[in-house]
Coordinates of C-alpha atoms and ligand atoms in Angstrom, one line a residue:
X201 CA 77.1 102.7 105.8
X202 CA 77.5 99.4 104.0
X203 CA 81.0 98.1 104.1
X204 CA 82.1 96.8 100.7
X205 CA 85.2 95.0 101.7
X206 CA 84.9 91.2 102.1
X207 CA 85.5 89.8 105.6
X208 CA 89.1 89.7 106.9
X209 CA 89.0 86.0 107.7
X210 CA 88.5 85.2 104.0
X211 CA 91.3 87.6 103.2
X212 CA 93.7 85.8 105.5
X213 CA 93.6 82.7 103.4
X214 CA 95.4 84.5 100.6
X215 CA 97.9 86.3 102.6
X216 CA 100.9 84.1 101.7
X217 CA 100.7 83.9 98.0
X218 CA 103.8 83.0 96.0
X219 CA 104.5 86.7 95.5
X220 CA 104.4 87.6 99.1
X221 CA 107.7 88.7 100.6
X222 CA 108.6 89.4 104.2
X223 CA 107.6 92.9 104.7
X224 CA 107.0 95.4 107.4
X225 CA 103.7 96.9 106.1
X226 CA 103.3 99.4 109.0
X227 CA 106.1 101.6 107.7
X228 CA 103.6 102.8 105.0
X229 CA 100.9 104.0 107.4
X230 CA 102.5 107.3 108.5
X231 CA 105.7 109.4 108.0
X232 CA 108.7 107.9 109.6
X233 CA 108.6 109.2 113.2
X234 CA 112.4 108.6 113.7
X235 CA 113.1 111.2 111.1
X236 CA 110.0 113.4 111.4
X237 CA 109.0 113.4 115.1
X238 CA 106.9 116.6 114.5
X239 CA 105.3 116.2 111.1
X240 CA 103.8 119.4 109.6
X241 CA 100.1 120.0 110.4
X242 CA 97.3 121.6 108.3
X243 CA 98.0 124.8 110.2
X244 CA 101.7 124.6 109.4
X245 CA 100.8 124.0 105.7
X246 CA 98.4 126.9 105.7
X247 CA 101.2 129.2 106.8
X248 CA 102.9 128.7 103.4
X249 CA 99.6 129.6 101.8
X250 CA 98.9 132.7 103.8
X251 CA 102.6 133.7 103.4
X252 CA 103.3 133.8 107.1
X253 CA 106.0 131.2 106.5
X254 CA 108.5 131.7 103.6
X255 CA 108.8 129.0 101.1
X256 CA 112.2 127.3 101.2
X257 CA 112.9 128.0 97.5
X258 CA 112.4 131.7 98.1
X259 CA 114.8 131.6 101.1
X260 CA 117.4 129.8 99.1
X261 CA 117.1 132.2 96.2
X262 CA 117.4 135.2 98.6
X263 CA 120.5 133.8 100.2
X264 CA 122.0 133.1 96.8
X265 CA 121.6 136.7 95.7
X266 CA 123.9 137.7 98.6
X267 CA 126.7 135.5 97.4
X268 CA 129.4 137.1 95.5
X269 CA 132.1 135.1 93.7
X270 CA 135.6 135.7 94.9
X271 CA 138.7 133.8 93.6
X272 CA 140.9 135.1 96.4
X273 CA 142.8 132.3 98.1
X274 CA 140.7 129.8 96.1
X275 CA 142.6 126.8 94.7
X276 CA 139.8 124.2 94.5
X277 CA 136.5 123.9 92.7
X278 CA 134.1 121.1 93.3
X279 CA 130.9 120.1 91.6
X280 CA 128.7 118.3 94.1
X281 CA 126.6 115.7 92.1
X282 CA 123.2 114.8 93.4
X283 CA 120.3 113.8 91.1
X284 CA 122.2 115.0 88.1
X285 CA 124.5 112.1 87.3
X286 CA 125.6 113.2 83.9
X287 CA 128.1 115.4 82.0
X288 CA 125.9 116.3 79.0
X289 CA 123.7 119.3 79.6
X290 CA 124.4 119.6 83.3
X291 CA 124.1 123.3 84.2
X292 CA 125.8 123.2 87.6
X293 CA 128.8 121.2 86.2
X294 CA 128.9 123.5 83.1
X295 CA 129.1 126.6 85.4
X296 CA 131.7 125.0 87.6
X297 CA 133.9 124.5 84.6
X298 CA 133.3 128.1 83.5
X299 CA 134.4 129.2 87.0
X300 CA 137.3 126.8 86.9
X301 CA 138.6 128.3 83.7
X302 CA 138.5 131.8 85.1
X303 CA 140.3 130.5 88.2
X304 CA 143.0 128.8 86.2
X305 CA 143.9 132.2 84.7
X306 CA 144.7 133.4 88.2
X307 CA 146.0 130.2 89.7
X308 CA 147.5 127.7 87.4
X309 CA 147.6 125.0 90.1
X310 CA 143.9 125.1 90.7
X311 CA 142.0 121.8 90.9
X312 CA 138.6 120.7 89.8
X313 CA 137.0 117.8 91.7
X314 CA 133.6 116.1 91.8
X315 CA 131.8 114.8 94.9
X316 CA 128.8 112.6 95.7
X317 CA 127.6 112.1 99.2
X318 CA 125.9 109.0 100.5
X319 CA 123.6 109.3 103.5
X320 CA 121.6 106.1 104.1
X321 CA 119.4 108.0 106.5
X322 CA 118.1 110.2 103.7
X323 CA 117.3 107.1 101.7
X324 CA 115.4 105.6 104.7
X325 CA 113.5 108.8 105.4
X326 CA 112.5 109.3 101.8
X327 CA 111.7 105.6 101.3
X328 CA 114.0 105.2 98.3
X329 CA 113.7 101.8 96.7
X330 CA 116.4 99.2 96.3
X331 CA 115.9 99.3 92.6
X332 CA 116.4 103.1 92.4
X333 CA 119.5 103.0 94.7
X334 CA 121.0 100.2 92.7
X335 CA 120.4 102.2 89.5
X336 CA 121.9 105.3 91.1
X337 CA 125.0 103.5 92.1
X338 CA 125.4 102.1 88.6
X339 CA 125.0 105.6 87.2
X340 CA 127.6 106.8 89.6
X341 CA 130.1 104.2 88.5
X342 CA 129.5 105.2 84.9
X343 CA 129.9 108.9 85.7
X344 CA 133.1 108.2 87.6
X345 CA 134.6 106.7 84.5
X346 CA 133.4 109.5 82.2
X347 CA 134.8 112.1 84.7
X348 CA 138.2 110.2 84.8
X349 CA 138.5 110.7 81.0
X350 CA 138.4 114.4 81.7
X351 CA 140.9 114.0 84.5
X352 CA 138.3 114.9 87.1
X353 CA 138.4 112.7 90.2
X354 CA 135.1 111.8 91.8
X355 CA 135.1 111.5 95.6
X356 CA 132.2 109.5 97.1
X357 CA 131.8 110.5 100.7
X358 CA 129.7 108.5 103.2
X359 CA 128.0 110.5 105.9
X360 CA 127.4 108.0 108.8
X361 CA 125.8 108.8 112.1
X362 CA 124.6 106.3 114.6
X363 CA 121.3 108.2 115.3
X364 CA 118.9 108.9 112.5
X365 CA 120.2 112.2 110.9
X366 CA 119.1 113.4 107.5
X367 CA 121.2 115.9 105.5
X368 CA 119.3 119.0 106.6
X369 CA 120.8 118.6 110.1
X370 CA 123.4 120.7 111.8
X371 CA 125.6 117.6 112.0
X372 CA 125.6 117.3 108.2
X373 CA 126.6 121.0 107.8
X374 CA 129.6 120.4 110.1
X375 CA 130.5 117.2 108.3
X376 CA 130.3 118.9 104.9
X377 CA 132.5 121.8 106.0
X378 CA 135.1 119.5 107.4
X379 CA 135.2 117.2 104.3
X380 CA 135.4 120.2 102.0
X381 CA 138.2 121.9 103.9
X382 CA 140.1 118.7 104.0
X383 CA 140.0 118.5 100.3
X384 CA 141.2 122.1 99.8
X385 CA 143.8 121.8 102.6
X386 CA 142.0 124.5 104.6
X387 CA 141.9 127.0 101.8
X388 CA 138.9 128.7 100.2
X389 CA 136.9 126.8 97.7
X390 CA 133.9 127.1 95.4
X391 CA 131.3 124.4 95.3
X392 CA 128.6 124.2 92.6
X393 CA 125.5 122.1 92.8
X394 CA 122.1 121.8 91.1
X395 CA 119.0 122.6 93.2
X396 CA 116.8 119.7 94.4
X397 CA 113.3 120.9 94.9
X398 CA 112.1 118.6 97.7
X399 CA 111.7 120.5 101.0
X400 CA 114.3 118.5 103.0
X401 CA 116.9 119.1 100.3
X402 CA 116.1 122.8 100.1
X403 CA 116.4 123.2 103.9
X404 CA 119.7 121.3 103.7
X405 CA 121.1 123.8 101.2
X406 CA 119.7 126.7 103.1
X407 CA 121.5 125.6 106.2
X408 CA 124.7 125.2 104.2
X409 CA 124.3 128.7 102.9
X410 CA 123.4 130.2 106.3
X411 CA 126.1 128.6 108.3
X412 CA 128.7 128.7 105.6
X413 CA 132.3 129.1 106.6
X414 CA 133.6 132.1 104.7
X415 CA 136.1 129.8 103.0
X416 CA 133.3 127.8 101.3
X417 CA 131.4 129.5 98.5
X418 CA 128.3 127.6 97.5
X419 CA 126.6 128.2 94.2
X420 CA 123.3 126.6 93.4
X421 CA 121.7 126.3 89.9
X422 CA 118.3 125.4 88.4
X423 CA 118.9 122.4 86.3
X424 CA 116.4 119.6 86.7
X425 CA 113.5 121.3 84.8
X426 CA 113.2 122.4 81.3
X427 CA 111.8 125.7 82.6
X428 CA 113.0 126.6 86.1
X429 CA 110.4 127.0 88.9
X430 CA 109.3 130.6 89.5
X431 CA 109.5 131.6 85.8
X432 CA 105.9 130.9 84.9
X433 CA 103.2 132.9 86.6
X434 CA 99.7 133.9 85.7
X435 CA 98.9 137.4 84.4
X436 CA 98.2 138.4 88.0
X437 CA 101.6 137.1 89.1
X438 CA 100.1 134.1 91.0
X439 CA 101.1 130.5 90.6
X440 CA 99.3 128.2 88.3
X441 CA 97.4 125.3 89.9
X442 CA 95.9 124.0 86.6
X443 CA 98.1 122.2 84.1
X444 CA 96.6 123.4 80.7
X445 CA 97.1 127.2 81.0
X446 CA 100.5 126.5 82.7
X447 CA 101.4 124.3 79.7
X448 CA 100.5 127.0 77.2
X449 CA 102.8 129.4 79.0
X450 CA 105.5 126.7 79.2
X451 CA 105.3 126.1 75.5
X452 CA 105.6 129.8 74.6
X453 CA 108.5 130.2 77.0
X454 CA 110.3 127.3 75.4
X455 CA 109.5 128.4 71.9
X456 CA 110.7 131.9 72.5
X457 CA 114.2 130.5 73.3
X458 CA 114.5 129.8 69.6
X459 CA 114.9 133.5 69.1
X460 CA 118.2 133.6 71.1
X461 CA 119.5 130.1 70.5
X462 CA 119.5 127.5 67.8
X463 CA 118.0 125.1 70.2
X464 CA 114.5 125.1 71.7
X465 CA 116.1 124.9 75.1
X466 CA 119.8 125.7 75.4
X467 CA 121.9 122.6 76.0
X468 CA 125.0 123.0 78.1
X469 CA 127.9 121.1 76.6
X470 CA 131.3 121.0 78.3
X471 CA 134.5 120.8 76.4
X472 CA 136.2 117.4 76.4
X473 CA 139.5 118.7 77.8
X474 CA 141.9 117.3 80.5
X475 CA 141.0 119.5 83.4
X476 CA 143.6 118.3 85.9
X477 CA 146.8 116.3 85.8
X478 CA 146.4 112.6 85.1
X479 CA 145.4 110.5 88.1
X480 CA 144.9 106.8 88.8
X481 CA 141.3 105.9 88.9
X482 CA 140.4 104.0 92.0
X483 CA 136.7 103.1 91.6
X484 CA 134.6 103.8 94.7
X485 CA 133.7 100.9 96.9
X486 CA 130.3 100.8 98.4
X487 CA 127.8 98.0 98.6
X488 CA 124.1 98.7 99.1
X489 CA 123.1 97.3 102.5
X490 CA 120.6 94.4 102.6
X491 CA 117.9 96.5 104.2
X492 CA 117.5 98.3 100.8
X493 CA 118.1 95.3 98.6
X494 CA 115.7 93.0 100.5
X495 CA 112.6 94.5 98.8
X496 CA 113.7 93.2 95.4
X497 CA 112.9 89.6 94.6
X498 CA 116.3 88.1 94.2
X499 CA 115.5 85.9 91.2
X500 CA 114.4 88.9 89.2
X501 CA 117.4 91.1 90.0
X502 CA 117.8 92.9 86.7
X503 CA 118.4 96.5 85.8
X504 CA 118.8 98.1 82.4
X505 CA 122.3 99.1 81.5
X506 CA 123.0 102.5 83.0
X507 CA 125.1 105.2 81.3
X508 CA 124.5 108.5 79.5
X509 CA 125.3 106.8 76.2
X510 CA 122.6 104.2 76.8
X511 CA 120.1 106.8 77.9
X512 CA 120.7 108.9 74.8
X513 CA 120.4 105.9 72.5
X514 CA 117.2 104.8 74.2
X515 CA 115.8 108.3 73.6
X516 CA 116.8 108.2 69.9
X517 CA 115.4 104.7 69.4
X518 CA 112.2 105.7 71.1
X519 CA 111.8 108.7 68.8
X520 CA 112.7 106.8 65.7
X521 CA 110.6 103.6 66.4
X522 CA 107.9 104.3 68.9
X523 CA 107.5 108.0 69.1
X524 CA 105.0 108.3 66.3
X525 CA 102.8 105.6 67.8
X526 CA 102.9 107.1 71.3
X527 CA 99.3 108.3 71.3
X528 CA 98.0 104.8 70.5
X529 CA 100.4 102.7 72.5
X530 CA 101.4 104.6 75.6
X531 CA 98.5 103.2 77.7
X532 CA 98.5 99.7 76.5
X533 CA 99.6 97.4 79.4
X534 CA 101.4 94.7 77.4
X535 CA 103.1 96.8 74.7
X536 CA 105.8 99.0 76.3
X537 CA 104.8 101.9 74.1
X538 CA 106.5 104.5 76.3
X539 CA 110.1 105.7 76.3
X540 CA 111.1 103.8 79.5
X541 CA 113.4 106.8 80.3
X542 CA 112.0 107.7 83.7
X543 CA 114.8 106.1 85.8
X544 CA 117.4 107.9 83.7
X545 CA 115.6 111.1 84.1
X546 CA 114.9 110.7 87.8
X547 CA 118.6 110.0 88.6
X548 CA 119.7 112.8 86.2
X549 CA 121.5 110.6 83.8
X550 CA 119.5 112.2 81.1
X551 CA 118.3 115.9 81.0
X552 CA 114.8 116.7 80.0
X553 CA 116.0 119.7 78.0
X554 CA 117.8 117.1 75.8
X555 CA 114.6 115.0 75.6
X556 CA 112.6 118.0 74.5
X557 CA 115.1 119.3 72.0
X558 CA 115.4 115.9 70.3
X559 CA 111.7 115.4 70.3
X560 CA 111.2 118.7 68.6
X561 CA 113.8 117.9 66.0
X562 CA 112.0 114.6 65.5
X563 CA 108.8 116.4 64.6
X564 CA 110.5 119.1 62.6
X565 CA 109.1 122.1 64.3
X566 CA 108.0 124.0 67.3
X567 CA 106.1 122.7 70.3
X568 CA 102.4 123.2 69.9
X569 CA 100.0 123.8 72.7
X570 CA 96.8 124.7 70.8
X571 CA 94.3 122.0 70.2
X572 CA 96.0 119.8 72.8
X573 CA 93.7 116.9 72.1
X574 CA 94.6 116.7 68.4
X575 CA 98.3 116.8 69.0
X576 CA 100.6 114.4 67.3
X577 CA 102.2 111.6 69.2
X578 CA 105.6 113.4 69.6
X579 CA 103.8 116.6 70.7
X580 CA 102.0 114.6 73.3
X581 CA 105.2 113.0 74.5
X582 CA 106.6 116.5 75.1
X583 CA 103.5 117.4 77.0
X584 CA 104.1 114.4 79.3
X585 CA 107.6 115.5 79.9
X586 CA 106.2 118.9 80.8
X587 CA 104.0 117.3 83.5
X588 CA 107.2 116.5 85.3
X589 CA 108.2 120.2 85.3
X590 CA 104.7 121.1 86.4
X591 CA 104.8 118.9 89.5
X592 CA 108.3 120.3 90.4
X593 CA 107.0 123.9 90.1
X594 CA 104.0 122.9 92.3
X595 CA 106.3 121.4 94.9
X596 CA 108.2 124.7 95.2
X597 CA 105.0 126.7 95.3
X598 CA 103.2 124.5 97.8
X599 CA 106.1 123.0 99.8
X600 CA 103.9 121.0 102.2
X601 CA 103.2 118.7 99.4
X602 CA 106.7 117.4 99.9
X603 CA 106.0 117.0 103.6
X604 CA 103.1 114.4 103.5
X605 CA 100.2 116.9 103.3
X606 CA 98.0 117.0 100.2
X607 CA 97.7 120.1 98.0
X608 CA 93.9 120.2 98.8
X609 CA 93.9 120.7 102.6
X610 CA 90.1 120.0 102.7
X611 CA 90.8 116.4 101.7
X612 CA 92.5 115.9 105.1
X613 CA 89.0 115.4 106.3
X614 CA 88.3 112.3 104.2
X615 CA 87.4 109.4 106.4
X616 CA 89.7 106.7 105.0
X617 CA 88.9 103.2 105.9
X618 CA 92.5 102.1 106.0
X619 CA 92.0 98.4 106.3
X620 CA 95.5 97.0 106.8
X621 CA 94.6 93.6 105.3
X622 CA 93.1 95.2 102.2
X623 CA 96.2 97.3 101.9
X624 CA 98.5 94.3 102.1
X625 CA 96.5 92.5 99.5
X626 CA 96.8 95.5 97.2
X627 CA 100.5 95.7 97.8
X628 CA 101.2 92.1 96.8
X629 CA 98.7 91.9 94.0
X630 CA 96.1 89.6 95.6
X631 CA 93.0 91.7 95.5
X632 CA 91.1 89.3 93.2
X633 CA 90.7 92.2 90.7
X634 CA 92.9 90.8 87.8
X635 CA 94.1 94.1 86.3
X636 CA 95.1 95.5 89.7
X637 CA 96.9 92.3 90.7
X638 CA 98.8 92.0 87.4
X639 CA 100.1 95.5 87.7
X640 CA 101.0 95.3 91.4
X641 CA 102.9 92.1 90.8
X642 CA 104.7 93.6 87.9
X643 CA 105.7 96.5 90.1
X644 CA 107.0 94.2 92.8
X645 CA 109.0 92.1 90.4
X646 CA 110.4 94.8 88.0
X647 CA 110.3 98.1 89.8
X648 CA 108.5 99.7 86.8
X649 CA 104.9 100.1 85.6
X650 CA 103.6 102.5 83.0
X651 CA 101.5 105.6 83.7
X652 CA 98.2 104.0 83.0
X653 CA 99.1 101.2 85.4
X654 CA 99.9 103.7 88.1
X655 CA 96.6 105.5 87.6
X656 CA 94.6 102.3 87.7
X657 CA 96.1 101.0 90.9
X658 CA 96.1 104.4 92.6
X659 CA 92.5 104.9 91.8
X660 CA 91.6 101.5 93.1
X661 CA 93.5 102.0 96.4
X662 CA 92.2 105.4 97.2
X663 CA 88.7 105.1 95.9
X664 CA 87.5 101.4 95.8
X665 CA 89.4 100.5 99.0
X666 CA 89.2 103.9 100.6
X667 CA 92.8 103.7 101.8
X668 CA 94.7 106.9 102.5
X669 CA 96.6 107.6 99.2
X670 CA 99.8 108.3 101.2
X671 CA 100.0 104.6 102.1
X672 CA 100.1 103.8 98.4
X673 CA 102.4 106.7 97.6
X674 CA 105.0 105.3 100.1
X675 CA 104.6 101.8 98.7
X676 CA 105.3 103.2 95.2
X677 CA 108.4 105.1 96.4
X678 CA 109.7 101.9 98.1
X679 CA 109.3 99.9 94.9
X680 CA 109.7 102.1 91.9
X681 CA 113.0 102.2 90.1
X682 CA 112.1 105.8 89.0
X683 CA 110.7 106.9 92.4
X684 CA 110.5 110.7 92.3
X685 CA 108.8 112.5 95.1
X686 CA 107.3 115.3 93.1
X687 CA 105.9 113.2 90.2
X688 CA 104.8 110.5 92.6
X689 CA 103.0 112.8 94.9
X690 CA 101.6 114.6 91.9
X691 CA 100.4 111.4 90.4
X692 CA 98.8 110.1 93.6
X693 CA 97.2 113.5 94.2
X694 CA 95.7 113.4 90.7
X695 CA 94.3 109.9 91.0
X696 CA 93.0 110.3 94.6
X697 CA 91.5 113.7 93.9
X698 CA 93.5 115.3 96.7
X699 CA 96.2 116.9 94.7
X700 CA 96.9 119.7 92.3
X701 CA 94.7 119.8 89.1
X702 CA 93.3 116.5 90.2
X703 CA 90.6 114.4 88.8
X704 CA 87.2 115.2 90.2
X705 CA 86.4 113.0 93.1
X706 CA 83.5 111.3 91.3
X707 CA 85.9 109.9 88.6
X708 CA 86.5 106.3 89.8
X709 CA 88.2 104.1 87.3
X710 CA 86.0 101.3 86.1
X711 CA 88.3 98.2 86.2
X712 CA 86.4 96.3 83.6
X713 CA 86.5 99.2 81.1
X714 CA 90.2 99.7 81.8
X715 CA 90.8 96.1 81.1
X716 CA 88.8 96.1 77.9
X717 CA 90.6 99.2 76.7
X718 CA 94.2 98.6 77.7
X719 CA 94.5 94.8 77.9
X720 CA 91.7 93.7 75.6
X721 CA 93.1 90.2 75.1
X722 CA 94.2 89.9 78.7
X723 CA 97.8 89.2 77.6
X724 CA 99.2 91.3 80.4
X725 CA 97.0 89.9 83.0
X726 CA 97.8 86.3 82.1
X727 CA 101.5 87.1 82.1
X728 CA 101.4 88.3 85.6
X729 CA 98.5 86.3 87.1
X730 CA 99.3 82.8 86.0
X731 CA 96.3 81.5 88.0
X732 CA 94.1 83.0 85.2
X733 CA 95.8 81.4 82.2
X734 CA 93.6 78.4 82.1
X735 CA 89.9 78.6 81.0
X736 CA 87.6 79.3 83.9
X737 CA 86.3 75.7 84.1
X738 CA 89.8 74.3 84.6
X739 CA 91.1 76.9 87.0
X740 CA 92.1 75.8 90.5
X741 CA 90.7 77.9 93.3
X742 CA 93.9 79.6 94.3
X743 CA 93.0 83.0 92.9
X744 CA 91.1 85.1 95.4
X745 CA 87.5 86.3 95.3
X746 CA 87.4 90.1 94.6
X747 CA 88.3 92.0 97.7
X748 CA 85.5 94.5 96.9
X749 CA 82.4 94.6 94.8
X750 CA 83.4 97.2 92.2
X751 CA 80.1 99.0 92.0
X752 CA 79.4 99.0 95.7
X753 CA 82.8 100.2 96.5
X754 CA 82.5 103.0 93.9
X755 CA 79.3 104.2 95.5
X756 CA 80.8 104.0 98.9
X757 CA 83.8 106.1 97.8
X758 CA 81.5 108.7 96.3
X759 CA 79.5 108.9 99.5
X760 CA 82.6 109.2 101.7
X761 CA 84.3 111.8 99.5
X762 CA 81.1 113.8 99.1
X763 CA 80.4 113.9 102.9
X764 CA 84.0 114.9 103.7
X765 CA 84.5 117.7 101.2
Ligands
FAD1031 C1 100.3 107.4 90.9 C2 101.4 107.9 90.0 C3 102.7 107.8 90.5 C4 103.8 108.2 89.7 N1 105.1 108.2 90.2 C5 106.1 108.6 89.5 C6 107.5 108.6 90.0 O1 107.7 108.2 91.2 N2 108.5 108.9 89.2 C7 108.3 109.4 87.9 O2 109.2 109.7 87.2 N3 107.0 109.4 87.4 C8 106.0 109.0 88.2 N4 104.7 109.1 87.6 C9 104.5 109.6 86.3 C10 104.6 108.6 85.1 O3 103.7 107.5 85.4 C11 106.0 108.1 84.9 O4 106.9 109.2 84.7 C12 106.0 107.2 83.6 O5 105.2 106.1 83.7 C13 107.5 106.8 83.3 O6 107.5 105.9 82.2 P1 108.2 106.4 80.9 O7 109.5 107.0 81.2 O8 108.2 105.2 79.9 O9 107.2 107.5 80.4 P2 107.0 108.3 79.1 O10 105.5 108.2 78.8 O11 107.9 107.8 78.0 O12 107.3 109.8 79.4 C14 108.6 110.4 79.3 C15 108.9 111.1 80.6 O13 108.0 112.1 80.9 C16 107.8 112.3 82.3 N5 106.4 111.9 82.6 C17 105.5 111.2 81.8 N6 104.3 111.2 82.3 C18 104.4 111.9 83.5 C19 103.4 112.3 84.5 N7 102.2 111.9 84.4 N8 103.8 113.0 85.5 C20 105.1 113.4 85.6 N9 106.1 113.1 84.7 C21 105.7 112.4 83.6 C22 108.7 111.2 82.9 O14 109.9 111.9 83.3 C23 108.9 110.2 81.8 O15 110.1 109.5 81.9 C24 103.6 108.7 88.4 C25 102.3 108.7 87.9 C26 101.2 108.3 88.7 C27 99.8 108.4 88.1

């Protein structure tokens, strides 16, 4: 078979461009063996499909059913914040306050606290980016202040172990038990938390429930989706693996809520009371270690302001100003026609129920799923938000997709070429394909690129370069400010034709057409690839020749995919 990638010696000449940063590229080639010494295999993944292994979400829900609430000897209630760093429309927090008010009737000295737990090993294992962690810590600071206004202290605990231990370990369970009992002076307590749907996190919560000390009552709630996983099944009771019929069901589920509530989806608002006695706020002290920060170019260190208030006003502004133009502008590379809310949503500073409610108000009506193609801009915006739910549902239904295995198990047979030099050039935006380079440089320098940009570069990596999509997925996680494992895996699966409701394998993005459509005047490209600003005749030679011939590499991809599937 003809190899379409240009020779490596030529490639070497471009390896230290101005945008290159010191980087250990090998970390993207496979799951981190320190944390996952025995990664799941195809056989293991199939056990979930043939039901010989129970899905973690089902185990968690079964264990939950067995929990009964008892206020006996309880004097402390804690809400454990994870990716839900907000007060407004936070179901777990809302429930915790409901329980606290019941408890107060029985024990007027009862206390309500909030907790957040830092485990750097989790961040390493999940390849969280410096951008995202910095954003999370800012969100936490803002939350701490808002909680203090309600007289609820926030405790930030740090789980440190010398050996690599993620939070689904026995060690963590023991640590958690000790910290909690310390807080309640050895008495019983109730802990609320919102469910995180990634497999590691589900197994962590399962362990906590299974090994629970009788004194600790844990209560988990669905919160991060508009419609909780498990509620939408086909007429035959099976899980949807195609978005459009799932979305129709999602829309009618959400619309039906109008019958029982004034809102499309019920928003949980807590009362702005003083829940405990006054206390002196001592802001938590934690600095993000260099190993996470180092991936962010220092000169460009800039994050948007992070608070619930900012997120809500960004949403309102978007709906007022850009919402009606979303259909035309969302894909344009230089316009910023999308909401820019993903980092707020990923860290839970903003709830997607609020996003959907406000969007529906903005278009004065219900959500429509019929004639999807003709939908208005705001209706389409809602549909994009629903994709996030869809991928979360899928992660619960096919848990191995959160363990480094594609939804389509047959695609494990694809013979990826996995050229490390080509991968490196893709990462740093030096492929010689202007649209790809501009996007990849923007990602490296800002931590954010829009959905079209993600699709273009993911298609190019997995198809034109024939590099295992998981290498790219990990690079994205390590660099995105909004890195979210279900949306990221879902997006990569879609573009590489290995995931759920994916593009057919023969759809290979044509980079020239993408440029003409989404950056017609090359404004975006020239912004990020300054080498191309001058007219061709005056350009110096420091911009690389294309890494691949687009037509040849497309044909090669089709051949490889066809022969493997
Ligand atoms: C290869 C690839 C990787 C991706 N990785 C991530 C990721 O790590 N984290 C992430 O939040 N999104 C990811 N997405 C989805 C999407 O690209 C981003 O959510 C979107 O670009 C964020 O910008 P925005 O908030 O301005 O989007 P808007 O267009 O304003 O959309 C509003 C919200 O809807 C949700 N949303 C929109 N499009 C999608 C989609 N296709 N799939 C799932 N949710 C969507 C997001 O929560 C987003 O904030 C990925 C998509 C692809 C193709």
